[in-house]
Tab-separated table of C-alpha atoms and ligand atoms in Angstrom:
chain	number	residue	atom	x	y	z
S	1	MET	CA	-27.853	-18.925	21.810
S	2	ASP	CA	-28.160	-22.488	20.552
S	3	PHE	CA	-25.419	-21.692	18.132
S	4	TYR	CA	-23.036	-21.115	21.020
S	5	LYS	CA	-24.203	-24.260	22.788
S	6	ASP	CA	-23.619	-26.280	19.639
S	7	THR	CA	-20.068	-25.032	19.310
S	8	GLY	CA	-19.328	-25.410	22.986
S	9	THR	CA	-18.362	-21.762	23.233
S	10	GLU	CA	-19.903	-18.847	25.024
S	11	PRO	CA	-21.568	-15.689	23.821
S	12	ILE	CA	-19.825	-12.441	24.616
S	13	GLY	CA	-22.877	-11.281	26.522
S	14	THR	CA	-22.576	-7.863	28.046
S	15	GLU	CA	-18.796	-7.960	28.182
S	16	VAL	CA	-17.541	-5.675	25.496
S	17	ARG	CA	-13.953	-4.707	24.945
S	18	THR	CA	-12.936	-1.919	27.292
S	19	HIS	CA	-9.235	-1.719	26.461
S	20	PHE	CA	-6.669	-2.516	23.821
S	21	SER	CA	-3.596	-4.443	24.934
S	22	THR	CA	-1.356	-1.459	24.303
S	23	GLU	CA	-3.356	0.717	26.674
S	24	ILE	CA	-2.467	-1.461	29.656
S	25	ASN	CA	0.202	0.201	31.758
S	26	GLY	CA	1.120	0.837	35.384
S	27	GLU	CA	-1.103	3.884	35.570
S	28	LEU	CA	-4.152	1.631	35.334
S	29	ALA	CA	-3.031	-0.408	38.364
S	30	GLY	CA	-6.016	-1.571	40.407
S	31	LYS	CA	-8.475	-0.950	37.589
S	32	LYS	CA	-10.727	-3.674	36.250
S	33	VAL	CA	-10.505	-4.213	32.488
S	34	VAL	CA	-11.934	-6.459	29.798
S	35	LEU	CA	-9.719	-7.431	26.865
S	36	MET	CA	-10.623	-9.459	23.832
S	37	GLY	CA	-8.215	-11.167	21.528
S	38	TRP	CA	-6.379	-14.376	20.832
S	39	THR	CA	-4.168	-16.719	22.783
S	40	HIS	CA	-0.819	-15.746	21.328
S	41	ILE	CA	1.540	-17.665	23.581
S	42	LEU	CA	0.822	-19.796	26.612
S	43	ARG	CA	3.658	-20.447	29.056
S	44	ASP	CA	2.908	-23.202	31.466
S	45	LYS	CA	4.998	-23.087	34.629
S	46	GLY	CA	2.854	-25.542	36.569
S	47	ARG	CA	1.094	-23.587	39.286
S	48	ILE	CA	1.412	-20.379	37.359
S	49	LYS	CA	0.519	-19.846	33.742
S	50	PHE	CA	1.230	-16.900	31.527
S	51	LEU	CA	-1.177	-16.115	28.752
S	52	ILE	CA	0.138	-13.623	26.222
S	53	LEU	CA	-3.058	-12.228	24.802
S	54	ARG	CA	-2.831	-10.583	21.406
S	55	ASP	CA	-5.287	-8.143	19.901
S	56	GLU	CA	-5.082	-5.898	16.874
S	57	ARG	CA	-2.716	-3.496	18.586
S	58	GLY	CA	-0.219	-5.766	20.300
S	59	THR	CA	0.072	-8.069	23.291
S	60	VAL	CA	-0.504	-8.019	27.024
S	61	GLN	CA	0.532	-10.498	29.686
S	62	VAL	CA	-2.208	-12.221	31.648
S	63	THR	CA	-0.652	-13.881	34.676
S	64	ILE	CA	-2.607	-16.792	36.137
S	65	PRO	CA	-1.286	-17.942	39.533
S	66	GLN	CA	-3.283	-20.910	40.789
S	67	LYS	CA	-3.475	-19.471	44.288
S	68	LYS	CA	-4.743	-16.056	43.288
S	69	VAL	CA	-7.360	-16.766	40.640
S	70	PRO	CA	-10.715	-18.603	40.848
S	71	ALA	CA	-10.337	-22.355	40.295
S	72	GLU	CA	-12.517	-22.086	37.170
S	73	VAL	CA	-10.133	-19.573	35.592
S	74	PHE	CA	-7.115	-21.753	36.217
S	75	LYS	CA	-8.952	-24.716	34.713
S	76	ILE	CA	-9.877	-22.815	31.575
S	77	SER	CA	-6.306	-21.573	31.162
S	78	GLU	CA	-5.181	-25.190	30.920
S	79	THR	CA	-7.400	-25.746	27.891
S	80	LEU	CA	-6.309	-22.733	25.842
S	81	LYS	CA	-4.825	-23.505	22.452
S	82	PRO	CA	-2.983	-21.118	20.121
S	83	GLU	CA	-5.392	-18.622	18.526
S	84	THR	CA	-8.341	-19.404	20.772
S	85	ALA	CA	-10.546	-16.286	20.842
S	86	VAL	CA	-10.918	-15.165	24.447
S	87	ALA	CA	-12.336	-12.406	26.634
S	88	VAL	CA	-10.316	-11.756	29.770
S	89	THR	CA	-11.762	-9.800	32.663
S	90	GLY	CA	-9.228	-8.915	35.296
S	91	THR	CA	-7.370	-6.365	37.353
S	92	VAL	CA	-4.331	-4.456	36.177
S	93	VAL	CA	-1.289	-4.985	38.385
S	94	ALA	CA	1.900	-2.961	38.050
S	95	THR	CA	5.022	-5.053	37.537
S	96	ASN	CA	8.525	-4.498	36.274
S	97	GLN	CA	8.618	-8.065	34.917
S	98	VAL	CA	7.100	-6.965	31.609
S	99	GLU	CA	8.013	-4.108	29.323
S	100	SER	CA	4.677	-2.327	29.524
S	101	GLY	CA	5.004	-2.183	33.311
S	102	ALA	CA	1.705	-3.968	33.926
S	103	GLU	CA	0.019	-7.335	33.713
S	104	ILE	CA	-3.495	-8.607	34.260
S	105	ILE	CA	-4.645	-10.981	36.965
S	106	PRO	CA	-7.852	-12.511	35.619
S	107	GLU	CA	-11.058	-13.112	37.490
S	108	LYS	CA	-12.739	-14.499	34.404
S	109	ILE	CA	-11.552	-16.009	31.121
S	110	ARG	CA	-14.214	-16.754	28.565
S	111	ILE	CA	-13.562	-18.849	25.530
S	112	ILE	CA	-15.431	-17.031	22.789
S	113	ASN	CA	-14.358	-19.360	20.018
S	114	THR	CA	-12.058	-22.317	19.748
S	115	ALA	CA	-9.256	-22.777	17.217
S	116	GLU	CA	-8.216	-25.888	15.369
S	117	ARG	CA	-4.587	-26.893	15.039
S	118	LEU	CA	-2.869	-24.122	13.059
S	119	PRO	CA	-1.450	-24.778	9.590
S	120	ILE	CA	1.122	-21.960	10.022
S	121	ASP	CA	2.562	-20.222	13.044
S	122	VAL	CA	1.293	-16.842	14.075
S	123	VAL	CA	4.067	-16.330	16.581
S	124	GLU	CA	7.141	-14.521	15.280
S	125	GLY	CA	10.141	-16.590	14.239
S	126	LYS	CA	8.799	-19.950	15.413
S	127	THR	CA	9.282	-21.607	12.059
S	128	ASP	CA	10.523	-20.311	8.753
S	129	ILE	CA	7.620	-20.606	6.320
S	130	ASP	CA	7.950	-19.847	2.614
S	131	LEU	CA	5.962	-16.938	1.229
S	132	ASP	CA	3.714	-19.076	-0.934
S	133	THR	CA	2.509	-21.137	2.034
S	134	ARG	CA	2.021	-17.958	4.048
S	135	LEU	CA	-0.088	-16.512	1.246
S	136	ASN	CA	-2.149	-19.708	1.064
S	137	TYR	CA	-3.048	-19.093	4.696
S	138	ARG	CA	-2.991	-15.316	4.356
S	139	ILE	CA	-5.805	-14.652	6.817
S	140	LEU	CA	-3.872	-16.368	9.593
S	141	ASP	CA	-0.599	-14.958	8.310
S	142	LEU	CA	-2.023	-11.446	8.659
S	143	ARG	CA	-2.571	-12.089	12.362
S	144	LYS	CA	1.186	-12.363	12.808
S	145	PRO	CA	2.361	-9.061	14.345
S	146	SER	CA	5.048	-8.389	11.725
S	147	THR	CA	2.655	-9.019	8.823
S	148	HIS	CA	-0.069	-7.018	10.471
S	149	ALA	CA	2.318	-4.103	11.032
S	150	VAL	CA	2.987	-3.734	7.287
S	151	PHE	CA	-0.648	-2.911	6.610
S	152	ARG	CA	-1.077	-0.551	9.514
S	153	ILE	CA	1.925	1.324	8.156
S	154	GLN	CA	0.458	1.254	4.653
S	155	TYR	CA	-2.804	2.572	6.036
S	156	ASN	CA	-0.949	5.472	7.635
S	157	LEU	CA	1.024	6.248	4.477
S	158	VAL	CA	-2.183	6.438	2.482
S	159	ARG	CA	-4.270	8.318	5.007
S	160	PHE	CA	-1.709	11.068	5.504
S	161	ALA	CA	-1.086	11.417	1.776
S	162	ARG	CA	-4.834	11.703	1.363
S	163	ALA	CA	-5.036	14.239	4.195
S	164	TYR	CA	-2.352	16.326	2.524
S	165	LEU	CA	-4.280	16.400	-0.741
S	166	GLU	CA	-7.536	17.203	1.014
S	167	SER	CA	-5.920	20.151	2.752
S	168	ASN	CA	-4.860	21.312	-0.706
S	169	ASP	CA	-8.370	21.341	-2.170
S	170	PHE	CA	-8.321	17.933	-3.866
S	171	ILE	CA	-11.561	15.964	-3.837
S	172	GLU	CA	-11.893	12.208	-4.061
S	173	ILE	CA	-13.463	10.674	-7.146
S	174	HIS	CA	-14.472	7.150	-8.149
S	175	THR	CA	-14.066	6.262	-11.794
S	176	PRO	CA	-15.160	3.135	-13.709
S	177	LYS	CA	-12.953	0.078	-13.675
S	178	LEU	CA	-14.793	-1.497	-16.596
S	179	VAL	CA	-13.570	0.368	-19.648
S	180	ALA	CA	-13.735	0.262	-23.420
S	181	GLU	CA	-10.134	1.193	-24.263
S	182	ALA	CA	-6.573	0.931	-22.986
S	183	THR	CA	-4.979	4.019	-21.438
S	184	GLU	CA	-1.392	2.910	-21.027
S	185	GLY	CA	-0.986	0.889	-24.228
S	186	GLY	CA	-2.648	-2.367	-25.182
S	187	ALA	CA	-0.190	-5.017	-24.062
S	188	ASN	CA	-1.234	-5.753	-20.510
S	189	LEU	CA	-5.018	-5.459	-20.583
S	190	PHE	CA	-7.423	-7.952	-19.069
S	191	GLU	CA	-10.312	-8.577	-21.402
S	192	VAL	CA	-13.761	-9.275	-19.968
S	193	LYS	CA	-17.005	-10.287	-21.555
S	194	TYR	CA	-19.394	-7.358	-21.241
S	195	PHE	CA	-22.769	-8.717	-22.319
S	196	ASP	CA	-22.385	-9.113	-26.081
S	197	ARG	CA	-19.237	-7.020	-26.420
S	198	LYS	CA	-15.671	-6.816	-25.194
S	199	ALA	CA	-14.591	-4.644	-22.313
S	200	TYR	CA	-11.384	-4.351	-20.300
S	201	LEU	CA	-10.413	-3.909	-16.692
S	202	ALA	CA	-8.951	-0.438	-16.165
S	203	GLN	CA	-5.143	-0.254	-16.155
S	204	SER	CA	-5.304	3.251	-14.722
S	205	PRO	CA	-7.935	5.924	-14.073
S	206	GLN	CA	-5.888	8.074	-16.466
S	207	PHE	CA	-8.514	9.233	-18.976
S	208	TYR	CA	-11.267	9.701	-16.414
S	209	LYS	CA	-9.213	11.640	-13.888
S	210	GLN	CA	-8.195	13.997	-16.703
S	211	LEU	CA	-11.759	14.248	-17.941
S	212	MET	CA	-12.947	15.248	-14.468
S	213	LEU	CA	-10.745	18.337	-14.724
S	214	LEU	CA	-12.387	19.072	-18.043
S	215	ALA	CA	-15.685	18.524	-16.241
S	216	GLY	CA	-14.857	21.441	-13.984
S	217	PHE	CA	-13.249	19.882	-10.903
S	218	GLY	CA	-9.996	21.677	-10.130
S	219	ARG	CA	-8.100	18.960	-8.289
S	220	VAL	CA	-9.069	15.296	-7.959
S	221	TYR	CA	-7.616	12.137	-6.502
S	222	GLU	CA	-8.510	8.465	-6.526
S	223	ILE	CA	-7.144	5.529	-4.546
S	224	ALA	CA	-8.439	2.393	-6.193
S	225	PRO	CA	-7.517	-0.947	-7.730
S	226	VAL	CA	-6.183	-1.148	-11.268
S	227	PHE	CA	-5.458	-4.242	-13.298
S	228	ARG	CA	-2.431	-5.182	-15.327
S	229	ALA	CA	-2.164	-8.441	-17.213
S	230	GLU	CA	1.598	-8.645	-16.603
S	231	LYS	CA	2.754	-11.894	-18.102
S	232	HIS	CA	5.571	-12.610	-15.711
S	233	ASN	CA	5.731	-13.117	-12.006
S	234	THR	CA	8.297	-10.652	-10.690
S	235	ARG	CA	9.046	-9.331	-7.240
S	236	ARG	CA	7.707	-5.877	-8.213
S	237	HIS	CA	4.624	-6.642	-10.305
S	238	ILE	CA	1.196	-7.848	-9.313
S	239	ASN	CA	-1.862	-8.104	-11.521
S	240	GLU	CA	-4.093	-5.968	-9.367
S	241	TYR	CA	-2.587	-3.108	-7.414
S	242	THR	CA	-3.754	0.004	-5.631
S	243	SER	CA	-3.127	3.079	-7.690
S	244	PHE	CA	-2.929	6.381	-5.849
S	245	ASP	CA	-3.695	8.945	-8.519
S	246	PHE	CA	-4.076	12.682	-8.497
S	247	GLU	CA	-4.671	15.208	-11.201
S	248	MET	CA	-4.619	18.998	-10.966
S	249	ALA	CA	-5.825	21.740	-13.295
S	250	TRP	CA	-4.512	25.222	-14.075
S	251	ILE	CA	-0.872	24.214	-13.613
S	252	SER	CA	2.022	26.243	-14.991
S	253	GLY	CA	3.930	23.104	-15.815
S	254	VAL	CA	5.017	19.662	-14.664
S	255	GLU	CA	7.011	21.220	-11.841
S	256	ASP	CA	3.721	21.998	-10.052
S	257	VAL	CA	2.883	18.285	-10.042
S	258	MET	CA	6.293	17.234	-8.725
S	259	ALA	CA	6.150	19.920	-6.041
S	260	MET	CA	2.752	18.612	-4.913
S	261	GLU	CA	4.010	15.032	-4.771
S	262	GLU	CA	7.168	15.750	-2.835
S	263	ARG	CA	5.300	17.749	-0.211
S	264	MET	CA	2.608	15.093	-0.013
S	265	LEU	CA	5.134	12.294	0.502
S	266	HIS	CA	7.158	14.334	2.969
S	267	HIS	CA	4.028	14.886	5.043
S	268	SER	CA	2.900	11.279	4.735
S	269	PHE	CA	6.307	9.824	5.703
S	270	LYS	CA	6.720	12.250	8.591
S	271	MET	CA	3.265	11.529	10.027
S	272	THR	CA	3.603	7.772	9.483
S	273	LYS	CA	6.870	7.785	11.396
S	274	LYS	CA	5.019	9.334	14.299
S	275	HIS	CA	1.680	7.523	14.169
S	276	ALA	CA	2.986	4.071	13.236
S	277	ALA	CA	5.999	4.152	15.557
S	278	ALA	CA	4.924	0.944	17.323
S	279	GLU	CA	4.474	-0.951	14.043
S	280	LEU	CA	7.796	0.314	12.703
S	281	GLU	CA	9.394	-0.967	15.891
S	282	VAL	CA	7.780	-4.406	15.413
S	283	LEU	CA	9.462	-4.511	12.001
S	284	GLY	CA	12.720	-2.985	13.251
S	285	VAL	CA	12.475	-0.291	10.582
S	286	ASP	CA	13.709	3.241	10.927
S	287	PHE	CA	13.623	5.520	7.894
S	288	ASP	CA	14.603	9.028	6.955
S	289	VAL	CA	11.833	11.376	5.955
S	290	PRO	CA	13.027	12.568	2.554
S	291	LYS	CA	13.866	16.251	2.446
S	292	VAL	CA	11.983	18.608	0.145
S	293	PRO	CA	12.739	19.409	-2.625
S	294	PHE	CA	13.613	15.960	-3.925
S	295	LYS	CA	16.528	15.738	-6.311
S	296	ARG	CA	15.611	16.037	-10.018
S	297	ILE	CA	17.690	14.726	-12.903
S	298	LYS	CA	16.908	14.428	-16.576
S	299	TYR	CA	16.410	11.057	-18.261
S	300	GLU	CA	19.440	11.785	-20.405
S	301	LYS	CA	21.557	12.037	-17.248
S	302	ALA	CA	20.107	8.794	-15.859
S	303	ILE	CA	21.133	7.020	-19.073
S	304	GLU	CA	24.598	8.514	-18.764
S	305	LEU	CA	24.885	7.236	-15.168
S	306	VAL	CA	23.865	3.664	-16.004
S	307	ASN	CA	26.216	3.669	-18.985
S	308	GLU	CA	29.040	4.783	-16.701
S	309	ALA	CA	28.179	1.728	-14.610
S	310	GLY	CA	28.737	-0.560	-17.586
S	311	LYS	CA	25.444	-0.496	-19.513
S	312	ASP	CA	25.197	0.464	-23.147
S	313	LEU	CA	21.853	2.221	-23.535
S	314	SER	CA	20.692	4.882	-25.951
S	315	ILE	CA	18.339	7.696	-24.972
S	316	THR	CA	15.225	5.912	-26.258
S	317	ASP	CA	15.904	2.696	-24.350
S	318	ASP	CA	13.797	1.930	-21.307
S	319	LEU	CA	15.426	1.753	-17.886
S	320	ASP	CA	14.878	-1.869	-16.931
S	321	PRO	CA	14.814	-3.074	-13.305
S	322	GLU	CA	18.553	-3.745	-13.436
S	323	CYS	CA	19.183	-0.102	-14.452
S	324	GLU	CA	16.900	1.110	-11.675
S	325	ARG	CA	18.893	-0.987	-9.230
S	326	ILE	CA	22.142	0.566	-10.474
S	327	LEU	CA	20.656	4.029	-10.067
S	328	GLY	CA	19.503	3.030	-6.599
S	329	GLU	CA	23.171	2.597	-5.723
S	330	VAL	CA	24.471	5.593	-7.631
S	331	PHE	CA	21.960	8.179	-6.348
S	332	PRO	CA	22.849	8.002	-2.628
S	333	GLU	CA	26.584	8.102	-3.469
S	334	LYS	CA	26.272	10.941	-5.916
S	335	TYR	CA	23.368	12.985	-4.589
S	336	GLY	CA	23.054	11.824	-0.978
S	337	THR	CA	19.416	10.737	-1.419
S	338	ASP	CA	17.442	7.681	-2.451
S	339	MET	CA	14.392	9.661	-3.607
S	340	VAL	CA	14.981	11.077	-7.074
S	341	PHE	CA	12.729	12.439	-9.817
S	342	ILE	CA	13.824	11.452	-13.314
S	343	THR	CA	12.375	13.974	-15.770
S	344	HIS	CA	12.175	14.657	-19.512
S	345	TYR	CA	11.537	11.150	-20.817
S	346	PRO	CA	11.654	10.742	-24.604
S	347	LEU	CA	8.350	10.888	-26.495
S	348	GLU	CA	8.869	7.274	-27.604
S	349	LEU	CA	8.708	6.045	-24.014
S	350	ARG	CA	5.632	7.953	-22.903
S	351	PRO	CA	1.920	7.510	-23.610
S	352	ALA	CA	0.164	9.642	-26.222
S	353	TYR	CA	-1.416	11.981	-23.650
S	354	THR	CA	1.973	13.225	-22.387
S	355	MET	CA	2.877	16.871	-23.084
S	356	PRO	CA	5.927	17.211	-25.361
S	357	SER	CA	8.701	19.273	-23.813
S	358	MET	CA	8.893	22.959	-24.665
S	359	THR	CA	12.609	23.055	-23.895
S	360	ASP	CA	14.052	19.655	-24.717
S	361	GLU	CA	13.413	18.557	-28.284
S	362	GLY	CA	11.968	15.047	-28.573
S	363	MET	CA	11.383	14.819	-24.823
S	364	THR	CA	8.268	15.128	-22.635
S	365	GLU	CA	7.125	17.132	-19.615
S	366	SER	CA	6.955	13.953	-17.579
S	367	PHE	CA	8.714	12.206	-14.717
S	368	ASP	CA	9.146	9.045	-12.707
S	369	LEU	CA	9.891	9.094	-9.017
S	370	THR	CA	12.425	6.462	-8.007
S	371	TYR	CA	12.842	5.418	-4.406
S	372	LYS	CA	15.666	3.134	-3.281
S	373	GLY	CA	16.184	1.896	-6.817
S	374	MET	CA	12.590	1.340	-7.862
S	375	GLU	CA	10.052	3.405	-9.770
S	376	ILE	CA	7.165	4.188	-7.454
S	377	THR	CA	5.423	6.952	-9.447
S	378	THR	CA	4.866	8.045	-13.020
S	379	GLY	CA	3.450	11.465	-13.784
S	380	GLY	CA	3.547	14.468	-16.001
S	381	GLN	CA	1.860	17.338	-17.676
S	382	ARG	CA	-0.871	16.231	-20.089
S	383	ILE	CA	-1.703	17.610	-23.484
S	384	HIS	CA	-4.731	19.899	-23.128
S	385	LEU	CA	-4.742	21.143	-26.735
S	386	TYR	CA	-7.114	19.142	-28.925
S	387	ASP	CA	-5.147	19.279	-32.192
S	388	LEU	CA	-1.876	18.333	-30.574
S	389	LEU	CA	-3.551	15.497	-28.668
S	390	VAL	CA	-5.037	14.034	-31.845
S	391	GLU	CA	-1.679	14.377	-33.579
S	392	ARG	CA	0.060	12.500	-30.746
S	393	PHE	CA	-2.583	9.739	-30.786
S	394	ARG	CA	-1.968	9.326	-34.517
S	395	ALA	CA	1.796	9.318	-33.972
S	396	LYS	CA	1.299	6.389	-31.558
S	397	CYS	CA	-0.757	4.599	-34.273
S	398	PHE	CA	-4.095	4.941	-32.450
S	399	ASN	CA	-7.236	5.753	-34.361
S	400	PRO	CA	-8.609	8.958	-32.773
S	401	ASP	CA	-12.152	7.829	-33.646
S	402	ASP	CA	-11.814	4.999	-31.133
S	403	PHE	CA	-11.077	7.531	-28.401
S	404	SER	CA	-13.707	10.182	-29.151
S	405	PHE	CA	-15.203	9.908	-25.637
S	406	TYR	CA	-11.831	11.046	-24.326
S	407	LEU	CA	-10.697	13.384	-27.094
S	408	ASP	CA	-13.890	15.332	-27.851
S	409	PRO	CA	-14.151	17.126	-24.488
S	410	PHE	CA	-10.741	18.692	-25.226
S	411	LYS	CA	-12.482	20.823	-27.873
S	412	TYR	CA	-14.207	22.895	-25.195
S	413	GLY	CA	-11.681	24.933	-23.250
S	414	ALA	CA	-9.670	22.207	-21.491
S	415	PRO	CA	-7.494	23.638	-18.703
S	416	PRO	CA	-3.757	22.923	-18.638
S	417	HIS	CA	-3.269	20.048	-16.216
S	418	GLY	CA	-1.090	17.262	-14.955
S	419	GLY	CA	-0.965	14.521	-12.393
S	420	LEU	CA	0.518	11.213	-11.398
S	421	GLY	CA	-0.030	7.588	-10.450
S	422	LEU	CA	1.730	6.170	-7.389
S	423	GLY	CA	1.845	2.445	-6.619
S	424	VAL	CA	0.762	2.037	-2.995
S	425	GLU	CA	2.315	-1.420	-2.615
S	426	ARG	CA	5.595	-0.322	-4.172
S	427	MET	CA	5.822	2.696	-1.911
S	428	THR	CA	5.212	0.446	1.104
S	429	MET	CA	7.732	-2.199	0.058
S	430	GLN	CA	10.469	0.344	-0.611
S	431	LEU	CA	9.889	2.209	2.616
S	432	LEU	CA	10.007	-0.983	4.667
S	433	GLY	CA	12.761	-2.717	2.703
S	434	ILE	CA	10.423	-5.568	1.693
S	435	GLU	CA	11.849	-7.787	-1.038
S	436	ASN	CA	8.651	-9.021	-2.664
S	437	ILE	CA	5.661	-6.789	-3.471
S	438	ARG	CA	3.291	-9.590	-2.451
S	439	GLU	CA	4.292	-9.014	1.163
S	440	ALA	CA	3.124	-5.420	0.857
S	441	THR	CA	-0.200	-6.519	-0.670
S	442	LEU	CA	-3.044	-7.599	1.576
S	443	LEU	CA	-4.333	-10.299	-0.774
S	444	PRO	CA	-2.043	-10.428	-3.789
S	445	ARG	CA	-3.178	-11.381	-7.269
S	446	ASP	CA	-0.499	-12.755	-9.524
S	447	ARG	CA	-0.316	-15.125	-12.447
S	448	ASP	CA	-0.726	-18.126	-10.206
S	449	ARG	CA	-2.882	-16.710	-7.454
S	450	LEU	CA	-6.547	-15.729	-7.344
S	451	THR	CA	-7.289	-16.845	-3.771
S	452	PRO	CA	-7.630	-16.176	-0.915
D	501	AMO	P1	2.428	3.588	-14.701
D	501	AMO	O1	1.948	2.552	-15.648
D	501	AMO	O2	3.895	3.886	-14.720
D	501	AMO	O3	1.696	4.978	-14.969
D	501	AMO	O4	2.005	3.174	-13.239
D	501	AMO	C1	2.149	4.070	-12.159
D	501	AMO	C2	2.753	3.382	-10.944
D	501	AMO	O5	1.999	2.236	-10.608
D	501	AMO	C3	2.855	1.231	-10.082
D	501	AMO	N1	2.715	0.003	-10.876
D	501	AMO	C4	2.612	-1.247	-10.386
D	501	AMO	N2	2.622	-1.709	-9.118
D	501	AMO	C5	2.489	-3.031	-8.942
D	501	AMO	N3	2.321	-3.919	-9.922
D	501	AMO	C6	2.293	-3.518	-11.214
D	501	AMO	N4	2.090	-4.410	-12.194
D	501	AMO	C7	2.448	-2.121	-11.490
D	501	AMO	N5	2.463	-1.367	-12.613
D	501	AMO	C8	2.619	-0.088	-12.232
D	501	AMO	C9	4.250	1.789	-10.085
D	501	AMO	C10	4.164	2.865	-11.139
D	501	AMO	O6	5.112	3.871	-10.935
D	501	AMO	N6	-1.373	6.659	-15.921
D	501	AMO	C11	0.001	6.615	-15.451
D	501	AMO	C12	0.211	7.502	-14.259
D	501	AMO	C13	0.059	8.988	-14.551
D	501	AMO	O7	0.779	9.477	-15.430
D	501	AMO	O8	-0.755	9.623	-13.881
D	501	AMO	C14	0.368	5.171	-15.088
D	501	AMO	O9	-0.486	4.355	-14.798
D	501	AMO	O10	4.479	2.345	-8.803
């Protein structure tokens, strides 16, 4: 208790939150409620003050007329500063003055904790602050309703994708993030000191999710951080991102993997639209739930389309961000959709574990999913045949001996399998039309940023 005395604030005591702001409506008229949150806006009209109280769900109006509330309450309301933590006890009164159809007339306002002068605004549109400053004060920035909304939407996207997989017999796994070897090629690995040897931060759960199928699990998924030592700061790369991976055994081919992803995303987008309707409204975003099946085109065709738009690429060239942007414009015009699988990538452009195509010479049974002109997923069928796998590792100039922990289990009846990796932040940014991936990342890590 002394702690509270020292800070000049009050303990919460027996008052615990009874309602969220968004639950307050005319139907509760006459009911006594307790709400806890922050002073979002305070409008001082002299003898009447309006406190817009914000909690994690939204805002509610607390109307404080001098004549109708205890003198103590009116006095406290005069001392409230932006972002003061408060508990308001009061009665719900129906009114058509506010959108929710109800306000609260307080009988008690407790200051639970005071707030210093804010370095950035938490109220929408008050001042235009650059992203870097916002990220410096990210914890406050996340209180801002439009920033907050992004992550509630992201949460919904992930939870419904997860739910879809769970209803299709996938189980969640947790694989090591400290690893001995690269999975996606050596260029963008973070090296760490691991006692007296070198280790790396995992770029992907690739090898382990595959190995779990060889370990007898039929379908697995993992949603976890991965690390990429990308050298450049771009609007679509961060150095730690959340990789949504799944891997499934006993497939007939890569088509099974794409079919699982499109149904998963369809479900996730549809449910997010419903369950995050309020947050989407805060952001002013409306989106179409992509229809299943998603459009599929071969890599060869994608190259043809970008070349028609003025590029001069050959089949083994990578599609750079500029090409993806071009395709982002071409796909809706040509195919009436912004969600397109690009399939049959050349062997040169895919990692060693990718299954070579049975139908298209020199190509692979792999795909990327592009959404509004950006790659959000990479996936494919994997090689499950030991000899072929070793041959492909050699072809990529890897020494198979360095990868025996991964390769050896393929000697013992590995099932045919495939899977994918989906960037959670990229999916969120594309869905919401966010320009910079950092805004779709709770606490971004980039070349210049390791805090907060
Ligand atoms: P890939 O390297 O293409 O494939 O990554 C898969 C997806 O992860 C996202 N992504 C990133 N997001 C933010 N910042 C980055 N630096 C970044 N790099 C990648 C993208 C991309 O589509 N093992 C394979 C997947 C598989 O085949 O299962 C892999 O990691 O959305």
